PDB file of C-alpha atoms and ligand atoms in Angstrom:
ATOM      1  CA  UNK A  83       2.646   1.807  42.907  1.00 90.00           C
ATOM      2  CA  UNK A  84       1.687   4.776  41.062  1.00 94.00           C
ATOM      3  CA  UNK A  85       0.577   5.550  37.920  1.00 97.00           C
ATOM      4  CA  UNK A  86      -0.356   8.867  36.543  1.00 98.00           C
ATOM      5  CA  UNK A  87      -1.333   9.876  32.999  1.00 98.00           C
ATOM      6  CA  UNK A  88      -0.453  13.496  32.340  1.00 98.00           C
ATOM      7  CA  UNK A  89      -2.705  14.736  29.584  1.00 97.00           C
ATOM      8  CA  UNK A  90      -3.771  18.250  28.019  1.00 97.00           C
ATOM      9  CA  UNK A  91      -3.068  19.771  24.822  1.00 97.00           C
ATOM     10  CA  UNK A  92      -0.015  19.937  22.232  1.00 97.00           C
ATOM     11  CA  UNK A  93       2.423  22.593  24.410  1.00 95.00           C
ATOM     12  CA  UNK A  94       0.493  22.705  27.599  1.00 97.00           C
ATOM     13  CA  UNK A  95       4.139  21.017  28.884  1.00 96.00           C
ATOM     14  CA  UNK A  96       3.600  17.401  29.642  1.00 97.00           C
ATOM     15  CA  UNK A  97       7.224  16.889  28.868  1.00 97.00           C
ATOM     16  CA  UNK A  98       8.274  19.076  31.134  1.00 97.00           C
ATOM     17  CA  UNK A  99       6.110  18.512  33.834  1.00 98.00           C
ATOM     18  CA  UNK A 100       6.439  14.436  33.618  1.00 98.00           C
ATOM     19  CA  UNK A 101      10.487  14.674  33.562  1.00 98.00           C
ATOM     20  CA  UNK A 102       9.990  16.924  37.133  1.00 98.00           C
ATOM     21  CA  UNK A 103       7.418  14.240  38.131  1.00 98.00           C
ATOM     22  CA  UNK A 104       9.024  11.472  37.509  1.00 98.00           C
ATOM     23  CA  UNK A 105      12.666  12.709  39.328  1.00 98.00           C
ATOM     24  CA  UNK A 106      10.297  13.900  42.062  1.00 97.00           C
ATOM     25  CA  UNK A 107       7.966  10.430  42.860  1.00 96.00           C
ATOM     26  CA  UNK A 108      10.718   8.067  41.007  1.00 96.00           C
ATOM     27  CA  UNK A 109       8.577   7.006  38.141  1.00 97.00           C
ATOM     28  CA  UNK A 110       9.182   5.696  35.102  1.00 97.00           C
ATOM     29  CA  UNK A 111       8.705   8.740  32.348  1.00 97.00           C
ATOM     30  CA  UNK A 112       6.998   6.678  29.050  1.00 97.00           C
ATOM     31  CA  UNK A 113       6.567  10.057  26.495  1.00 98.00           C
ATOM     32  CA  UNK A 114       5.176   8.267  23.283  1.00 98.00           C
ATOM     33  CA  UNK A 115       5.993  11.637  21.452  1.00 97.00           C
ATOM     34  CA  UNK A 116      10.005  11.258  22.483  1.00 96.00           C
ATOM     35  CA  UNK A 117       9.542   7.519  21.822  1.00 97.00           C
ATOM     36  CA  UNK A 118       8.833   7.715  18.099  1.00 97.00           C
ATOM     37  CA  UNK A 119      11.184  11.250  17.224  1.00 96.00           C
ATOM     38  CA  UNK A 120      13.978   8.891  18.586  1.00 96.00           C
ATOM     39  CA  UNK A 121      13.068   5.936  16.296  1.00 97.00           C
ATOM     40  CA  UNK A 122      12.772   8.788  13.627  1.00 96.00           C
ATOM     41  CA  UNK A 123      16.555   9.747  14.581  1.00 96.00           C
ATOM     42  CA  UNK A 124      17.829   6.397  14.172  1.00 98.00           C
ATOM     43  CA  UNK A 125      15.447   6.085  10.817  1.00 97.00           C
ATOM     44  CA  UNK A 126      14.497   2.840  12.128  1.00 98.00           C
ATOM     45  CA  UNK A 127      11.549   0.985   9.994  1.00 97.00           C
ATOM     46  CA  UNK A 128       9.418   2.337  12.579  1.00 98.00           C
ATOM     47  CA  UNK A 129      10.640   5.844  12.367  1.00 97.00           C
ATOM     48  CA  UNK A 130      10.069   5.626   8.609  1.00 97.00           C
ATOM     49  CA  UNK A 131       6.630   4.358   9.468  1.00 97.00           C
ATOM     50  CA  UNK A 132       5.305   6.914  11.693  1.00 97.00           C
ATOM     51  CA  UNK A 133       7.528  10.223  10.014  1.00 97.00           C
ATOM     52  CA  UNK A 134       4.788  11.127   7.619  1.00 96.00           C
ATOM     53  CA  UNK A 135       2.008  11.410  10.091  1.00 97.00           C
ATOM     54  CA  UNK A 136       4.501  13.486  12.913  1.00 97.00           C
ATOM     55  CA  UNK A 137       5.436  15.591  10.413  1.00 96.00           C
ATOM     56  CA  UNK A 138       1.700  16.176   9.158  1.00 96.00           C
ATOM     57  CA  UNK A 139       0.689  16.434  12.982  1.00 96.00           C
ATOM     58  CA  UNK A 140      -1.725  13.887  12.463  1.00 97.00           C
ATOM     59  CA  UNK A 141      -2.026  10.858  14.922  1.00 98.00           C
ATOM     60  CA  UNK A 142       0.469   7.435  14.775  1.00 98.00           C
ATOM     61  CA  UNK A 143      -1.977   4.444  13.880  1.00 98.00           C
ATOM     62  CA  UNK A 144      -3.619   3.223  17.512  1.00 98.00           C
ATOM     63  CA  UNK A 145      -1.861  -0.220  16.520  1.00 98.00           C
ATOM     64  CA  UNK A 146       1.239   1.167  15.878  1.00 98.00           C
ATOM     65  CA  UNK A 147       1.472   2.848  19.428  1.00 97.00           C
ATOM     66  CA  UNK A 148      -0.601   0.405  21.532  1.00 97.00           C
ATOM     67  CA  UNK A 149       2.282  -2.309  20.487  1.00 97.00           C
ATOM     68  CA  UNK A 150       5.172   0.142  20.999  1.00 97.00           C
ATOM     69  CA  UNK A 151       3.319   0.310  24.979  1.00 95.00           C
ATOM     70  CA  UNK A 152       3.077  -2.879  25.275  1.00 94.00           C
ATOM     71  CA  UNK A 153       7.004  -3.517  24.530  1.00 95.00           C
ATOM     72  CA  UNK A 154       7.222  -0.539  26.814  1.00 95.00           C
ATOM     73  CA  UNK A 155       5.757  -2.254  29.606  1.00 93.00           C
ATOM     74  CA  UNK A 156       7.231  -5.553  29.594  1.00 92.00           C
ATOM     75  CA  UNK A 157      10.520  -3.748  29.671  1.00 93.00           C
ATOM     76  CA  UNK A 158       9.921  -2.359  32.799  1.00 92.00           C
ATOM     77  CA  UNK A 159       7.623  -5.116  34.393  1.00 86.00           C
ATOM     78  CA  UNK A 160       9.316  -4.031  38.149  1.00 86.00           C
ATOM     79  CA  UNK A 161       9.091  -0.437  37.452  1.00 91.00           C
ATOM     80  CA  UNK A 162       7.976   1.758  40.686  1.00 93.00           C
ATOM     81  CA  UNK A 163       5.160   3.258  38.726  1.00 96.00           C
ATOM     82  CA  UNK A 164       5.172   4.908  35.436  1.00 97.00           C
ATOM     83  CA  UNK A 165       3.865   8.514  34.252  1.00 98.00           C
ATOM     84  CA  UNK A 166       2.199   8.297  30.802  1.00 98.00           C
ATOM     85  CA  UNK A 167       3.003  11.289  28.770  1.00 98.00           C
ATOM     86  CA  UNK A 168       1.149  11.453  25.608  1.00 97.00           C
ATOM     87  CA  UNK A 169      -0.694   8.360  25.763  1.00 98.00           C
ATOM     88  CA  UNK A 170      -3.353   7.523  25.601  1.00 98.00           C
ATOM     89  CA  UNK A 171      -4.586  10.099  23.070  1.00 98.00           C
ATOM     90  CA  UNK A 172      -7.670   8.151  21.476  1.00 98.00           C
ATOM     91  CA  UNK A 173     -10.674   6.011  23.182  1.00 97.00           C
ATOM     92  CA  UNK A 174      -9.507   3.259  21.728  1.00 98.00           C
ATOM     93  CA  UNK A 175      -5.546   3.368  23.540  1.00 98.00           C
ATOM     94  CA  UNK A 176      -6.605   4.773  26.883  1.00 98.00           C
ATOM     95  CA  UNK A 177      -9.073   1.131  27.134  1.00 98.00           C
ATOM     96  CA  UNK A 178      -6.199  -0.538  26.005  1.00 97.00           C
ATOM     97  CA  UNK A 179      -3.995   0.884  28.361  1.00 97.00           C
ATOM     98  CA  UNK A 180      -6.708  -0.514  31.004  1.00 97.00           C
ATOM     99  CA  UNK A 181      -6.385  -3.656  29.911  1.00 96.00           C
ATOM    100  CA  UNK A 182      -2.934  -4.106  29.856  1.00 94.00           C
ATOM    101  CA  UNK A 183      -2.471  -2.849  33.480  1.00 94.00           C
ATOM    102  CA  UNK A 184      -5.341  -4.773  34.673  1.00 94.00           C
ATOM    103  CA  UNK A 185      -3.180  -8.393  33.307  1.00 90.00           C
ATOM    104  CA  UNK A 186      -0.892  -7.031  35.867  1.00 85.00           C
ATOM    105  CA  UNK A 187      -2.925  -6.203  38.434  1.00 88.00           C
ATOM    106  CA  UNK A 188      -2.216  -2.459  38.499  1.00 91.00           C
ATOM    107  CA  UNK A 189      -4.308   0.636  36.990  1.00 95.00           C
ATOM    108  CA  UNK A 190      -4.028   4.359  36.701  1.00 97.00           C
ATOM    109  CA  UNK A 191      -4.336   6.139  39.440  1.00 97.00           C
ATOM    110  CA  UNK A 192      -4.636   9.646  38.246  1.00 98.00           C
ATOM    111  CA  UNK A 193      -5.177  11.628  35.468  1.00 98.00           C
ATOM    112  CA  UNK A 194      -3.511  15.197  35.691  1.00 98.00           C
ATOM    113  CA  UNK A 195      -5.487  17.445  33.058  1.00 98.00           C
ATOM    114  CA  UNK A 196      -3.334  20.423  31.972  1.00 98.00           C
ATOM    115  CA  UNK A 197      -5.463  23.330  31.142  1.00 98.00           C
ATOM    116  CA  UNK A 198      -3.793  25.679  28.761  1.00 98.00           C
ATOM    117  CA  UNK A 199      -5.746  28.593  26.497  1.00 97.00           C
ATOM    118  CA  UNK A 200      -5.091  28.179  22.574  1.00 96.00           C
ATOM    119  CA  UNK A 201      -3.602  31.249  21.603  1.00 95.00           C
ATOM    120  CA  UNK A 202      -0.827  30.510  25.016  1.00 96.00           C
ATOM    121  CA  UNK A 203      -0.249  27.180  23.196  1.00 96.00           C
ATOM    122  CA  UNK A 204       0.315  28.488  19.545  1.00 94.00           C
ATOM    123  CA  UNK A 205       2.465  31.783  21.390  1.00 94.00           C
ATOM    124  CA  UNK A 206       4.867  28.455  23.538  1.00 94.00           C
ATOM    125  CA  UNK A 207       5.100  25.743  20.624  1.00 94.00           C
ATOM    126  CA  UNK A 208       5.712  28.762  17.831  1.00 93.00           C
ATOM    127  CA  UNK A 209       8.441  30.314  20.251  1.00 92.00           C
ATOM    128  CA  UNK A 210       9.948  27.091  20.510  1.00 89.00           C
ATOM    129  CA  UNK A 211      10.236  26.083  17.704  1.00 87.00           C
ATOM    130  CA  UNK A 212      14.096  27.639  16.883  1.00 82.00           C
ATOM    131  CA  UNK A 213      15.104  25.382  19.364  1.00 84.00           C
ATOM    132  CA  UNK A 214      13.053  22.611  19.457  1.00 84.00           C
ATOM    133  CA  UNK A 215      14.352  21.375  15.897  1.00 84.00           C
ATOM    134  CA  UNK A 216      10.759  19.792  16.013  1.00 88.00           C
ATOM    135  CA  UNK A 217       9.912  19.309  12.257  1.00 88.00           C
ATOM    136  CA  UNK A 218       6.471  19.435  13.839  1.00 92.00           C
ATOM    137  CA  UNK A 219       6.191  23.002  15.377  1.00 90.00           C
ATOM    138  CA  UNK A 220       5.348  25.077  12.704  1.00 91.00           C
ATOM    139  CA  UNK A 221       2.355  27.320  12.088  1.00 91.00           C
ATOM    140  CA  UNK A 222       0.178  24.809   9.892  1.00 93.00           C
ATOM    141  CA  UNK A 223       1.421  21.621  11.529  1.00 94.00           C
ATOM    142  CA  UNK A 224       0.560  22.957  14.761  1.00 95.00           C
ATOM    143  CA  UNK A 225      -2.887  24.475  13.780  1.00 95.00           C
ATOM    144  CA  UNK A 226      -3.447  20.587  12.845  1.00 96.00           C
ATOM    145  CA  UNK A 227      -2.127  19.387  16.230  1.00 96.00           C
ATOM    146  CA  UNK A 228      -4.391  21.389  18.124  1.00 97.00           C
ATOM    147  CA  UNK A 229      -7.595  20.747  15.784  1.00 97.00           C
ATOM    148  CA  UNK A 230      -6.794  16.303  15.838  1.00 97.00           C
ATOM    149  CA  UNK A 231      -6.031  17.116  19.796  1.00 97.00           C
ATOM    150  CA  UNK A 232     -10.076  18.949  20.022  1.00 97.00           C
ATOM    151  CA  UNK A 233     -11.460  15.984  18.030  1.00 97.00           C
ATOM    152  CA  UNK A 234     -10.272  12.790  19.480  1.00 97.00           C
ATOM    153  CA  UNK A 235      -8.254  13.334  22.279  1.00 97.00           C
ATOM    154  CA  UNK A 236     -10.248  15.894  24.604  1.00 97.00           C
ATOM    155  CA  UNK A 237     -13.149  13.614  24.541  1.00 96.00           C
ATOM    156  CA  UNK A 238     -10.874  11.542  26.652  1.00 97.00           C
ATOM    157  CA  UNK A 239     -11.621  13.719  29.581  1.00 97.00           C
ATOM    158  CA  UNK A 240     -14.952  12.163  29.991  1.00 97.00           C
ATOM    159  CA  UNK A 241     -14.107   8.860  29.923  1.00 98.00           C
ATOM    160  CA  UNK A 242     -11.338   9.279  32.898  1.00 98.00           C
ATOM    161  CA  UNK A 243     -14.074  11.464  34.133  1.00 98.00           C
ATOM    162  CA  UNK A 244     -16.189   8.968  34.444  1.00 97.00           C
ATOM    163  CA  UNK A 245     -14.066   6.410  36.240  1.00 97.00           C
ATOM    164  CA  UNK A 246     -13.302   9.866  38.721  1.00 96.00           C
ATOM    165  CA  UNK A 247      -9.418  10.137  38.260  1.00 97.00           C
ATOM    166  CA  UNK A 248      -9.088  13.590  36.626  1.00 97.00           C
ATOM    167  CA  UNK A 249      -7.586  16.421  38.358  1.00 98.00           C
ATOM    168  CA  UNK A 250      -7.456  19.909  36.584  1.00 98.00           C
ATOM    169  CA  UNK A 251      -4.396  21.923  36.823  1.00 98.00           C
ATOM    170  CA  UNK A 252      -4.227  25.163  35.555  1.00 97.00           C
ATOM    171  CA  UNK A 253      -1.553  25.082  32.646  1.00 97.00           C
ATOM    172  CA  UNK A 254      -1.244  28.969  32.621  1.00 97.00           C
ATOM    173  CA  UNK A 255       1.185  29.590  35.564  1.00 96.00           C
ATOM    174  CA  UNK A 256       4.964  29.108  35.370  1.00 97.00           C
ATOM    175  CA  UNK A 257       6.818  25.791  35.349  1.00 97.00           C
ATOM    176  CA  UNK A 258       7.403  25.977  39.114  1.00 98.00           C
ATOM    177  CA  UNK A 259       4.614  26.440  40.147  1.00 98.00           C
ATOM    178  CA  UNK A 260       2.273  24.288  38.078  1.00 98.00           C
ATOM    179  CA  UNK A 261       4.602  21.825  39.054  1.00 98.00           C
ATOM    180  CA  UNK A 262       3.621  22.613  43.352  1.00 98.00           C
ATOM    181  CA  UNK A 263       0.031  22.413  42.141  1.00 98.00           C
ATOM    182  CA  UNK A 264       0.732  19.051  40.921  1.00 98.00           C
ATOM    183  CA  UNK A 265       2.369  17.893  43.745  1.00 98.00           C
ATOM    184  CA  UNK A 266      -0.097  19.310  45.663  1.00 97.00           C
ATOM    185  CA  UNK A 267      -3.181  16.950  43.742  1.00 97.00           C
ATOM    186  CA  UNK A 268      -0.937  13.880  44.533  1.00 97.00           C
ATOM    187  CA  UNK A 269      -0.386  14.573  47.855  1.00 96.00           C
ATOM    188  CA  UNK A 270      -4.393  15.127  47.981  1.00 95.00           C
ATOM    189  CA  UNK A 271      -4.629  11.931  46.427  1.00 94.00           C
ATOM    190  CA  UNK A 272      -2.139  10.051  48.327  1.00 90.00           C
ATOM    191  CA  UNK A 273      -4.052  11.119  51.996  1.00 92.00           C
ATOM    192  CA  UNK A 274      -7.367  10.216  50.840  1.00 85.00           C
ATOM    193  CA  UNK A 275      -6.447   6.606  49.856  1.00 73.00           C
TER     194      UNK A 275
HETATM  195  P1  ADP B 283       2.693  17.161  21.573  1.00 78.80           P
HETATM  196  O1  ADP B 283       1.891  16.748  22.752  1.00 78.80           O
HETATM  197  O2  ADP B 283       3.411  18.455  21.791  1.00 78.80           O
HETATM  198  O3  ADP B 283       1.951  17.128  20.271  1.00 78.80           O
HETATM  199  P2  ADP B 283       4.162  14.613  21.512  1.00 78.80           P
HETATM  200  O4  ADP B 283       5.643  14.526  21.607  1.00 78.80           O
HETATM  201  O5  ADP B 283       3.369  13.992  22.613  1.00 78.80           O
HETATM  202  O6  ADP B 283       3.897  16.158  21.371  1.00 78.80           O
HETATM  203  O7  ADP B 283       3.665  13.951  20.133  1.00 78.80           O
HETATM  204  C1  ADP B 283       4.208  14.302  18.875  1.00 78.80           C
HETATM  205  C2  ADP B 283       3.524  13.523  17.757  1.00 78.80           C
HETATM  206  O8  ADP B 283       3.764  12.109  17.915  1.00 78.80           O
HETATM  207  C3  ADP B 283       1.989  13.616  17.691  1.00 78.80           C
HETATM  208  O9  ADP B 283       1.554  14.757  16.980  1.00 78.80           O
HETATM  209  C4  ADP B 283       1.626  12.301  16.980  1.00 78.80           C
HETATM  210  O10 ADP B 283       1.851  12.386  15.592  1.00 78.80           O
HETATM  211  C5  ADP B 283       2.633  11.310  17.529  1.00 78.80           C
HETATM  212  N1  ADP B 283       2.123  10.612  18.739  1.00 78.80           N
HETATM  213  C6  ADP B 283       2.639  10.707  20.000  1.00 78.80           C
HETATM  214  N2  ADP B 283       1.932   9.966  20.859  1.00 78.80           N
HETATM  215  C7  ADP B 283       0.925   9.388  20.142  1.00 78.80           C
HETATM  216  C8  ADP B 283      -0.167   8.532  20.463  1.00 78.80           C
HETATM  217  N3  ADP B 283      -0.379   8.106  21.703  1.00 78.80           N
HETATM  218  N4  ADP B 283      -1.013   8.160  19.454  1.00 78.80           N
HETATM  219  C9  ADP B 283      -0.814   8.566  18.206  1.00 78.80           C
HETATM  220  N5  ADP B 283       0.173   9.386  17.833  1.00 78.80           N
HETATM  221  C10 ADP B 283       1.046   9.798  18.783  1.00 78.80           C
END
């Protein structure tokens, strides 16, 4: 089994990178973000709950998201492995996350840190944003994004740090081939198990 958490900044391209991972190793793609703009689609009571603080850039409530996981999870109880896109994003989720792999017996395995500068991630969500039909990608919004991302979701680092499972990739290159040097750290990680 494996289970990766891909994490770095708002735009550093987690989706994209976790849809080519998970084709690539067969894994199970959980993106939190698609997650709740779905429910937000359907205006579920969920998508009601969470629309204000999307569309503010703020975070969901770490309740609100830790139970959406857990659903998440149990859905998929034989899954191959899963890639965690978005999530954890606070202290709080990523020792919840522990926990609720641990019941299972399983953990993460590695922690793929995306390293992106800020103006490159203002230039790719701002240029996106025609498209995107993201009511969260514009100017203010994403100034907010990037500032909630600095102040509780960075600090992150150092806790997988600690437990040794991050890898730095360097966010800066094309799709392609930050997508090799992924591979690449899970192939290094694979032959030294
Ligand atoms: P990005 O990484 O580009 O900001 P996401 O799709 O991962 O995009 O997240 C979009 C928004 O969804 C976040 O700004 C936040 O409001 C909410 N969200 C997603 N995942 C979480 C999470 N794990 N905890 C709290 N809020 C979340």
């Amino acid at each position: 089994m494996l289970n990766v958490v891909i994490f770095g900044p708002p735009g550093s391209g987690k989706g994209t990178q976790s849809e080519k991972i998970a084709e690539k190793y067969r894994l199970i793609h959980l993106s939190t973000g698609d997650l709740l703009r779905e429910e937000m689609k359907k205006d579920t009571s969920l998508g009601r709950q969470v629309k204000n603080y999307i569309e503010k850039g703020e975070l969901v409530p770490d309740e609100v998201i830790i139970e959406q996981l857990y659903l998440k999870l149990s859905e998929y109880k034989d899954a191959p492995g899963f890639i965690f896109d978005g999530f954890p994003r606070t202290i709080v989720q990523a020792e919840k996350l522990d926990k609720m792999l641990e019941k299972n017996n399983i953990h993460i395995n590695i922690v793929l840190n995306i390293e992106v500068d800020e103006e490159e991630l203002v230039r790719r969500m701002m240029g996106r944003a025609q498209d995107s039909n993201r009511s969260d990608d514009k100017e203010d919004v994403i100034n907010n994004r990037i500032d909630i991302y600095k102040e509780q979701t960075f600090p992150l680092i150092n806790y997988y740090k600690n437990q040794g499972k991050i890898v730095n990739i360097d966010g800066m290159a094309s799709v392609d081939k930050v997508f090799e040097n992924i591979c690449y750290a899970l192939y290094a990680y694979n032959s030294q198990k």
